[in-house]
XYZ file of C-alpha atoms in Angstrom:
73
model
C 94.092 132.347 162.741
C 95.287 128.781 162.923
C 94.437 126.321 160.228
C 92.853 123.137 161.532
C 94.938 120.035 160.918
C 93.127 117.042 159.452
C 92.399 114.227 161.866
C 93.811 110.732 161.295
C 90.298 109.625 160.289
C 90.104 112.426 157.699
C 93.502 111.417 156.317
C 92.470 107.741 156.147
C 89.180 108.663 154.455
C 91.035 110.751 151.874
C 93.534 107.958 151.209
C 90.736 105.439 150.760
C 88.870 107.729 148.363
C 92.053 108.182 146.316
C 92.623 104.414 146.286
C 89.040 103.806 145.162
C 89.410 106.256 142.285
C 92.712 104.621 141.262
C 91.177 101.133 141.305
C 88.228 102.343 139.234
C 90.657 103.697 136.646
C 92.660 100.458 136.682
C 89.439 98.466 136.257
C 88.492 100.505 133.226
C 91.892 99.801 131.678
C 91.671 96.105 132.565
C 88.255 95.814 130.907
C 89.686 97.494 127.807
C 92.604 95.028 127.748
C 90.098 92.184 128.075
C 88.103 93.521 125.114
C 91.263 93.819 122.988
C 92.847 90.486 123.917
C 93.203 88.213 120.916
C 95.084 85.340 122.523
C 93.288 83.025 124.968
C 96.125 83.349 127.489
C 95.878 87.146 127.389
C 92.126 86.885 127.861
C 92.644 84.627 130.875
C 95.230 87.017 132.343
C 92.859 89.948 131.852
C 90.074 88.071 133.627
C 92.286 87.336 136.639
C 93.410 90.945 136.749
C 89.798 92.155 136.674
C 88.832 89.745 139.458
C 91.780 90.907 141.541
C 90.879 94.565 141.081
C 87.235 93.892 141.913
C 88.268 92.180 145.140
C 90.449 95.164 146.011
C 87.603 97.556 145.192
C 85.199 95.582 147.411
C 87.731 95.709 150.255
C 88.173 99.477 149.898
C 84.410 100.003 149.859
C 84.038 97.978 153.075
C 86.840 99.989 154.698
C 85.391 103.368 153.784
C 81.891 102.334 154.865
C 83.377 101.282 158.204
C 84.482 104.913 158.615
C 80.866 106.014 158.198
C 80.980 107.264 154.619
C 77.589 106.561 153.057
C 77.887 107.500 149.360
C 80.861 106.111 147.492
C 81.213 106.296 143.714
């Protein structure tokens, strides 16, 4: 019996889900760095990093919703 190959849409969906999980992990780390920052410049850098990651997360969510995925963590 032949194994069904994943479609390009399935591959894209899987890649997006992986990217979303990676960004969520990075966001967690960025929030921790923000909490630990003692220097104002480090705090500012952490804020920009968090904002950048949130923008990336929002983009990924829009992309995966465009593929028809309803529930995204």
